[in-house]
């Protein structure tokens, strides 16, 4: 299937500053695609180029087979939900939602019908004649969403749609957004700096850093198989061990790491050479913790001391100090209910993991 | 205690400096002129008002004043809106620079600035010299002592009063709103009329009132720049007081002027209040 949105070699310069740097991206029809990155990495700029508010310095944007690179915003079948929501303060909820259709000169009865449908979709029927200053943040967000959806755009762009909401509301709204997207089948492109939000919402994520994509993939791919150090560290927590490739076998490599104090094994047919400096990365929840040395020939086992521990209800977090002085973070599920702790400060413990849980990072 | 005092302060101000003088003027307007000190009788009579309302000359003068002030207000709006809009869209550093330039003329005496316009507009002044040098005209054009000169003088003097409130509202406006309108299918000009203009309206109204009200009663500019036959209400007021020493008639002129100003303000305010209730 041909890609619905095709971005090729897209760049945007502000003066000498390259905000978006030669980006390629393909998004399929009906996807809920997230662009994830820290503040100032160029997410909004990329979105604004998709909407037509910024002209790219170079590159092309194609939507549904049409080159829209130089189309003004009002000619694109793309609508945007602004980070500030940008709800018109001088119009009622109804008028805000119907604005896009009035600009299309749609007959009034038809507009009224569509506005009713939208009000129902975002559950604002009772507030239809309120002005925006009489609404809560969450309600304004829904007005903005309904207003952008009513034109049935090919693509809906959402700039940090949930950032202004408090935590509880944010979680609920996340699922509402997903349901609405599912119901309407419109392609959503969401910009966010919140990795959990991106993981929950998206079918695929592009991780962005300094104007470039560092990895594009499903949430699982990005979390379990980060392709570089930036992605590995941006999404969740990860432990890394620096070392040299000591030996290469058919589907595994051995890495000498002074930080770990032992030779680490990792699976994979990565393009590494003997002697190359690389990193082995392992997520905290992939590490087992025990008082005795585990009886598992394949596992990587390291001795250490409990440096710190924290109780988080559903799981416990440990910081284990290895003999080299390196601190390793371990997270384990609290499956059993008990008042006594399994481990105390300064206990001697073993940490271990399966070689295939570890990731090889080249940069 | 302090709270009450602070709330009472503006009312006290209004009472002492507006309502009390108005009561005095109203009282004098209902007296008869006499040759005495003070030059009005302690009696009551509506003669001044009857005279004002029956003499067509006064009606014409009021009307001319309204037209002049409204014209100057419109001119200020046409000039001031793009200026305020432009300033509000500049970077903060440039903004304060430009605002300073707008306010700078106030450092020079008002009279001097009006005299400067006389120098510019007289038959051998800078404007005529330029026009003749360019070959647009071969005779000096009569600029001074015309209604045109009054318009120029009024618009020039009151322009900052239009720009400042406009700037204040435009500067606060969220630019995302205009982009949202464009995103939903409005062209640039459509987005301006749908979003920028209605949101700038409080500033437009404030600016128009700040220009229109003083322009209505303006005395110095028409006196210096306008012709002797161009009678405006400020001039009439001055002449009745100081030349004819007919205080009751002058007071009646002032009372009617005030009514002419207060009525549109009240109407505007009611319109705005209704607007707030959500019928836009
Ligand atoms: N109109 C502009 N002029 C100059 N620099 C800009 C402009 N818009 C954005 N930038 C710069 O581009 C970078 C990326 O901005 P943005 O796309 O808004 O980041 P994000 O949304 O990821 O936080 C920032 O460093 C910002 O300062
Ligand atoms: Mg942003």
Short mmCIF file of N, CA, C and O in Angstrom, two decimals, chain B residues 193-275:
data_model
loop_
_atom_site.label_atom_id
_atom_site.label_comp_id
_atom_site.label_asym_id
_atom_site.label_seq_id
_atom_site.Cartn_x
_atom_site.Cartn_y
_atom_site.Cartn_z
N UNK B 193 -11.14 39.38 9.65
CA UNK B 193 -12.47 39.88 10.01
C UNK B 193 -13.20 38.96 10.99
O UNK B 193 -14.04 39.41 11.75
N UNK B 194 -12.88 37.67 10.97
CA UNK B 194 -13.55 36.74 11.88
C UNK B 194 -12.94 36.74 13.27
O UNK B 194 -13.64 36.46 14.25
N UNK B 195 -11.64 36.98 13.35
CA UNK B 195 -10.97 36.79 14.64
C UNK B 195 -10.30 38.08 15.14
O UNK B 195 -10.65 38.59 16.19
N UNK B 196 -9.39 38.62 14.34
CA UNK B 196 -8.62 39.77 14.82
C UNK B 196 -9.52 40.95 15.13
O UNK B 196 -9.44 41.54 16.21
N UNK B 197 -10.39 41.29 14.19
CA UNK B 197 -11.23 42.48 14.35
C UNK B 197 -12.16 42.37 15.55
O UNK B 197 -12.15 43.26 16.41
N UNK B 198 -12.96 41.29 15.66
CA UNK B 198 -13.83 41.23 16.86
C UNK B 198 -13.06 41.24 18.17
O UNK B 198 -13.52 41.83 19.15
N UNK B 199 -11.90 40.63 18.19
CA UNK B 199 -11.14 40.61 19.44
C UNK B 199 -10.48 41.95 19.72
O UNK B 199 -10.18 42.28 20.85
N UNK B 200 -10.27 42.74 18.65
CA UNK B 200 -9.66 44.05 18.84
C UNK B 200 -10.71 45.10 19.17
O UNK B 200 -10.39 46.24 19.50
N UNK B 201 -12.00 44.73 19.10
CA UNK B 201 -13.07 45.72 19.23
C UNK B 201 -13.03 46.54 20.51
O UNK B 201 -13.23 47.76 20.45
N UNK B 202 -12.74 45.93 21.67
CA UNK B 202 -12.65 46.78 22.87
C UNK B 202 -11.61 47.89 22.69
O UNK B 202 -11.83 49.03 23.11
N UNK B 203 -10.49 47.56 22.05
CA UNK B 203 -9.45 48.56 21.81
C UNK B 203 -9.92 49.60 20.82
O UNK B 203 -9.64 50.80 20.97
N UNK B 204 -10.65 49.17 19.78
CA UNK B 204 -11.17 50.11 18.78
C UNK B 204 -12.13 51.09 19.45
O UNK B 204 -12.05 52.30 19.24
N UNK B 205 -13.02 50.55 20.29
CA UNK B 205 -14.00 51.41 20.95
C UNK B 205 -13.31 52.40 21.87
O UNK B 205 -13.57 53.61 21.84
N UNK B 206 -12.38 51.89 22.68
CA UNK B 206 -11.67 52.78 23.61
C UNK B 206 -10.92 53.86 22.84
O UNK B 206 -11.00 55.05 23.17
N UNK B 207 -10.23 53.46 21.77
CA UNK B 207 -9.46 54.42 20.97
C UNK B 207 -10.37 55.46 20.35
O UNK B 207 -10.07 56.66 20.38
N UNK B 208 -11.50 55.02 19.79
CA UNK B 208 -12.42 55.96 19.15
C UNK B 208 -12.98 56.96 20.16
O UNK B 208 -13.09 58.15 19.86
N UNK B 209 -13.32 56.48 21.36
CA UNK B 209 -13.84 57.40 22.37
C UNK B 209 -12.77 58.40 22.78
O UNK B 209 -13.03 59.59 22.93
N UNK B 210 -11.54 57.88 22.96
CA UNK B 210 -10.45 58.76 23.40
C UNK B 210 -10.13 59.82 22.36
O UNK B 210 -9.61 60.88 22.70
N UNK B 211 -10.42 59.55 21.09
CA UNK B 211 -10.18 60.56 20.06
C UNK B 211 -11.41 61.44 19.87
O UNK B 211 -11.32 62.66 19.84
N UNK B 212 -12.57 60.79 19.79
CA UNK B 212 -13.79 61.52 19.44
C UNK B 212 -14.16 62.56 20.50
O UNK B 212 -14.47 63.72 20.17
N UNK B 213 -14.09 62.18 21.77
CA UNK B 213 -14.56 63.07 22.82
C UNK B 213 -13.76 64.37 22.88
O UNK B 213 -14.34 65.46 22.80
N UNK B 214 -12.43 64.31 22.99
CA UNK B 214 -11.70 65.60 23.01
C UNK B 214 -11.78 66.33 21.68
O UNK B 214 -11.78 67.56 21.64
N UNK B 215 -11.87 65.57 20.56
CA UNK B 215 -11.93 66.23 19.25
C UNK B 215 -13.22 67.05 19.12
O UNK B 215 -13.24 68.10 18.49
N UNK B 216 -14.32 66.56 19.72
CA UNK B 216 -15.59 67.27 19.69
C UNK B 216 -15.46 68.67 20.29
O UNK B 216 -15.98 69.64 19.75
N UNK B 217 -14.78 68.77 21.42
CA UNK B 217 -14.71 70.06 22.10
C UNK B 217 -13.45 70.84 21.76
O UNK B 217 -13.19 71.88 22.36
N UNK B 218 -12.66 70.35 20.81
CA UNK B 218 -11.36 70.96 20.51
C UNK B 218 -11.52 72.42 20.11
O UNK B 218 -12.38 72.77 19.30
N UNK B 219 -10.67 73.26 20.70
CA UNK B 219 -10.78 74.69 20.44
C UNK B 219 -9.55 75.22 19.72
O UNK B 219 -9.64 75.95 18.73
N UNK B 220 -8.37 74.80 20.20
CA UNK B 220 -7.12 75.39 19.71
C UNK B 220 -6.85 75.04 18.25
O UNK B 220 -6.53 75.92 17.45
N UNK B 221 -7.03 73.76 17.89
CA UNK B 221 -6.68 73.33 16.53
C UNK B 221 -7.56 74.04 15.49
O UNK B 221 -7.02 74.64 14.55
N UNK B 222 -8.89 74.05 15.64
CA UNK B 222 -9.70 74.77 14.65
C UNK B 222 -9.39 76.27 14.65
O UNK B 222 -9.39 76.90 13.60
N UNK B 223 -9.08 76.80 15.82
CA UNK B 223 -8.82 78.24 15.93
C UNK B 223 -7.56 78.60 15.16
O UNK B 223 -7.53 79.61 14.45
N UNK B 224 -6.51 77.78 15.29
CA UNK B 224 -5.23 78.11 14.66
C UNK B 224 -5.16 77.67 13.21
O UNK B 224 -4.58 78.35 12.37
N UNK B 225 -5.71 76.50 12.90
CA UNK B 225 -5.54 75.94 11.55
C UNK B 225 -6.74 76.20 10.65
O UNK B 225 -6.61 76.24 9.44
N UNK B 226 -7.94 76.32 11.25
CA UNK B 226 -9.15 76.47 10.45
C UNK B 226 -9.40 77.92 10.07
O UNK B 226 -8.79 78.84 10.62
N UNK B 227 -10.32 78.11 9.11
CA UNK B 227 -10.66 79.44 8.68
C UNK B 227 -11.58 80.13 9.68
O UNK B 227 -12.18 79.46 10.54
N UNK B 228 -11.69 81.45 9.56
CA UNK B 228 -12.51 82.18 10.53
C UNK B 228 -13.98 81.83 10.38
O UNK B 228 -14.76 81.93 11.32
N UNK B 229 -14.39 81.39 9.17
CA UNK B 229 -15.80 81.05 8.96
C UNK B 229 -16.13 79.62 9.39
O UNK B 229 -17.28 79.24 9.44
N UNK B 230 -15.09 78.80 9.71
CA UNK B 230 -15.36 77.41 10.07
C UNK B 230 -15.69 77.32 11.55
O UNK B 230 -14.85 77.13 12.39
N UNK B 231 -16.96 77.52 11.86
CA UNK B 231 -17.39 77.54 13.25
C UNK B 231 -17.54 76.13 13.79
O UNK B 231 -18.22 75.29 13.21
N UNK B 232 -16.89 75.88 14.90
CA UNK B 232 -17.05 74.61 15.60
C UNK B 232 -17.51 74.91 17.00
O UNK B 232 -17.35 76.02 17.51
N UNK B 233 -18.02 73.90 17.68
CA UNK B 233 -18.71 74.15 18.93
C UNK B 233 -17.77 74.64 20.02
O UNK B 233 -18.13 75.46 20.86
N UNK B 234 -16.51 74.19 19.98
CA UNK B 234 -15.54 74.65 20.96
C UNK B 234 -15.33 76.16 20.87
O UNK B 234 -15.24 76.86 21.88
N UNK B 235 -15.29 76.62 19.64
CA UNK B 235 -15.10 78.04 19.37
C UNK B 235 -16.31 78.84 19.87
O UNK B 235 -16.17 79.88 20.53
N UNK B 236 -17.50 78.33 19.59
CA UNK B 236 -18.74 79.00 20.03
C UNK B 236 -18.76 79.12 21.54
O UNK B 236 -19.05 80.18 22.11
N UNK B 237 -18.40 78.01 22.19
CA UNK B 237 -18.37 77.96 23.63
C UNK B 237 -17.45 79.05 24.18
O UNK B 237 -17.81 79.82 25.07
N UNK B 238 -16.25 79.09 23.60
CA UNK B 238 -15.25 80.06 24.04
C UNK B 238 -15.77 81.48 23.85
O UNK B 238 -15.71 82.30 24.77
N UNK B 239 -16.32 81.74 22.68
CA UNK B 239 -16.79 83.10 22.37
C UNK B 239 -17.93 83.53 23.28
O UNK B 239 -17.97 84.66 23.75
N UNK B 240 -18.88 82.60 23.54
CA UNK B 240 -20.01 82.97 24.40
C UNK B 240 -19.52 83.31 25.80
O UNK B 240 -20.03 84.23 26.44
N UNK B 241 -18.53 82.53 26.28
CA UNK B 241 -18.03 82.78 27.62
C UNK B 241 -17.23 84.06 27.70
O UNK B 241 -17.50 84.96 28.49
N UNK B 242 -16.21 84.18 26.85
CA UNK B 242 -15.19 85.21 27.06
C UNK B 242 -15.43 86.47 26.23
O UNK B 242 -14.98 87.54 26.61
N UNK B 243 -16.10 86.33 25.08
CA UNK B 243 -16.34 87.52 24.25
C UNK B 243 -17.69 88.14 24.61
O UNK B 243 -17.77 89.31 24.95
N UNK B 244 -18.75 87.29 24.58
CA UNK B 244 -20.08 87.83 24.87
C UNK B 244 -20.39 87.87 26.35
O UNK B 244 -21.35 88.49 26.77
N UNK B 245 -19.63 87.17 27.14
CA UNK B 245 -19.87 87.03 28.57
C UNK B 245 -21.31 86.62 28.86
O UNK B 245 -21.91 87.06 29.84
N UNK B 246 -21.86 85.76 27.98
CA UNK B 246 -23.20 85.21 28.23
C UNK B 246 -23.02 83.83 28.87
O UNK B 246 -23.07 82.81 28.20
N UNK B 247 -22.79 83.82 30.17
CA UNK B 247 -22.50 82.54 30.84
C UNK B 247 -23.63 81.53 30.73
O UNK B 247 -23.38 80.36 30.47
N UNK B 248 -24.89 81.94 30.93
CA UNK B 248 -25.96 80.94 30.82
C UNK B 248 -25.99 80.28 29.45
O UNK B 248 -26.12 79.05 29.35
N UNK B 249 -25.84 81.04 28.38
CA UNK B 249 -25.89 80.46 27.05
C UNK B 249 -24.70 79.52 26.85
O UNK B 249 -24.85 78.40 26.36
N UNK B 250 -23.50 79.98 27.26
CA UNK B 250 -22.31 79.14 27.13
C UNK B 250 -22.50 77.83 27.90
O UNK B 250 -22.16 76.75 27.43
N UNK B 251 -23.07 77.93 29.10
CA UNK B 251 -23.30 76.73 29.91
C UNK B 251 -24.27 75.80 29.21
O UNK B 251 -24.09 74.57 29.21
N UNK B 252 -25.32 76.37 28.60
CA UNK B 252 -26.28 75.55 27.88
C UNK B 252 -25.60 74.83 26.72
O UNK B 252 -25.84 73.65 26.47
N UNK B 253 -24.70 75.54 26.02
CA UNK B 253 -23.95 74.91 24.92
C UNK B 253 -23.16 73.72 25.46
O UNK B 253 -23.14 72.63 24.88
N UNK B 254 -22.53 73.92 26.64
CA UNK B 254 -21.72 72.86 27.23
C UNK B 254 -22.58 71.67 27.64
O UNK B 254 -22.20 70.51 27.43
N UNK B 255 -23.76 71.96 28.21
CA UNK B 255 -24.63 70.87 28.67
C UNK B 255 -25.07 70.01 27.48
O UNK B 255 -25.03 68.78 27.53
N UNK B 256 -25.44 70.68 26.38
CA UNK B 256 -25.89 69.91 25.22
C UNK B 256 -24.73 69.13 24.61
O UNK B 256 -24.87 67.97 24.19
N UNK B 257 -23.54 69.73 24.61
CA UNK B 257 -22.35 69.03 24.12
C UNK B 257 -22.14 67.75 24.94
O UNK B 257 -21.88 66.67 24.39
N UNK B 258 -22.27 67.89 26.25
CA UNK B 258 -22.08 66.73 27.12
C UNK B 258 -23.09 65.63 26.79
O UNK B 258 -22.74 64.45 26.71
N UNK B 259 -24.35 66.04 26.58
CA UNK B 259 -25.37 65.05 26.24
C UNK B 259 -25.01 64.34 24.94
O UNK B 259 -25.13 63.13 24.83
N UNK B 260 -24.54 65.12 23.97
CA UNK B 260 -24.16 64.53 22.68
C UNK B 260 -23.06 63.48 22.86
O UNK B 260 -22.96 62.52 22.11
N UNK B 261 -22.19 63.69 23.84
CA UNK B 261 -21.09 62.76 24.07
C UNK B 261 -21.51 61.56 24.90
O UNK B 261 -21.08 60.45 24.67
N UNK B 262 -22.37 61.82 25.89
CA UNK B 262 -22.73 60.74 26.82
C UNK B 262 -23.63 59.72 26.15
O UNK B 262 -23.48 58.52 26.36
N UNK B 263 -24.55 60.19 25.30
CA UNK B 263 -25.51 59.25 24.69
C UNK B 263 -24.81 58.13 23.91
O UNK B 263 -25.07 56.95 24.15
N UNK B 264 -23.88 58.46 22.99
CA UNK B 264 -23.24 57.34 22.26
C UNK B 264 -22.45 56.41 23.19
O UNK B 264 -22.40 55.20 22.95
N UNK B 265 -21.84 56.96 24.25
CA UNK B 265 -21.07 56.10 25.16
C UNK B 265 -21.99 55.10 25.84
O UNK B 265 -21.69 53.91 25.92
N UNK B 266 -23.13 55.60 26.31
CA UNK B 266 -24.07 54.70 27.00
C UNK B 266 -24.56 53.62 26.04
O UNK B 266 -24.61 52.44 26.38
N UNK B 267 -24.87 54.03 24.80
CA UNK B 267 -25.33 53.05 23.81
C UNK B 267 -24.26 51.98 23.57
O UNK B 267 -24.54 50.79 23.55
N UNK B 268 -23.01 52.44 23.42
CA UNK B 268 -21.91 51.51 23.19
C UNK B 268 -21.78 50.51 24.33
O UNK B 268 -21.58 49.32 24.12
N UNK B 269 -21.92 51.04 25.53
CA UNK B 269 -21.73 50.17 26.68
C UNK B 269 -22.83 49.12 26.77
O UNK B 269 -22.56 47.98 27.09
N UNK B 270 -24.05 49.55 26.45
CA UNK B 270 -25.14 48.57 26.47
C UNK B 270 -24.93 47.52 25.41
O UNK B 270 -25.15 46.33 25.63
N UNK B 271 -24.43 47.95 24.25
CA UNK B 271 -24.15 47.02 23.16
C UNK B 271 -23.09 46.01 23.58
O UNK B 271 -23.23 44.81 23.36
N UNK B 272 -22.06 46.51 24.26
CA UNK B 272 -20.99 45.63 24.70
C UNK B 272 -21.47 44.64 25.76
O UNK B 272 -21.13 43.47 25.73
N UNK B 273 -22.29 45.14 26.68
CA UNK B 273 -22.80 44.26 27.73
C UNK B 273 -23.61 43.13 27.12
O UNK B 273 -23.49 41.98 27.50
N UNK B 274 -24.42 43.47 26.11
CA UNK B 274 -25.23 42.45 25.45
C UNK B 274 -24.33 41.45 24.74
O UNK B 274 -24.55 40.26 24.76
N UNK B 275 -23.26 41.97 24.14
CA UNK B 275 -22.30 41.15 23.43
C UNK B 275 -21.68 40.11 24.36
O UNK B 275 -21.49 38.96 24.00
#
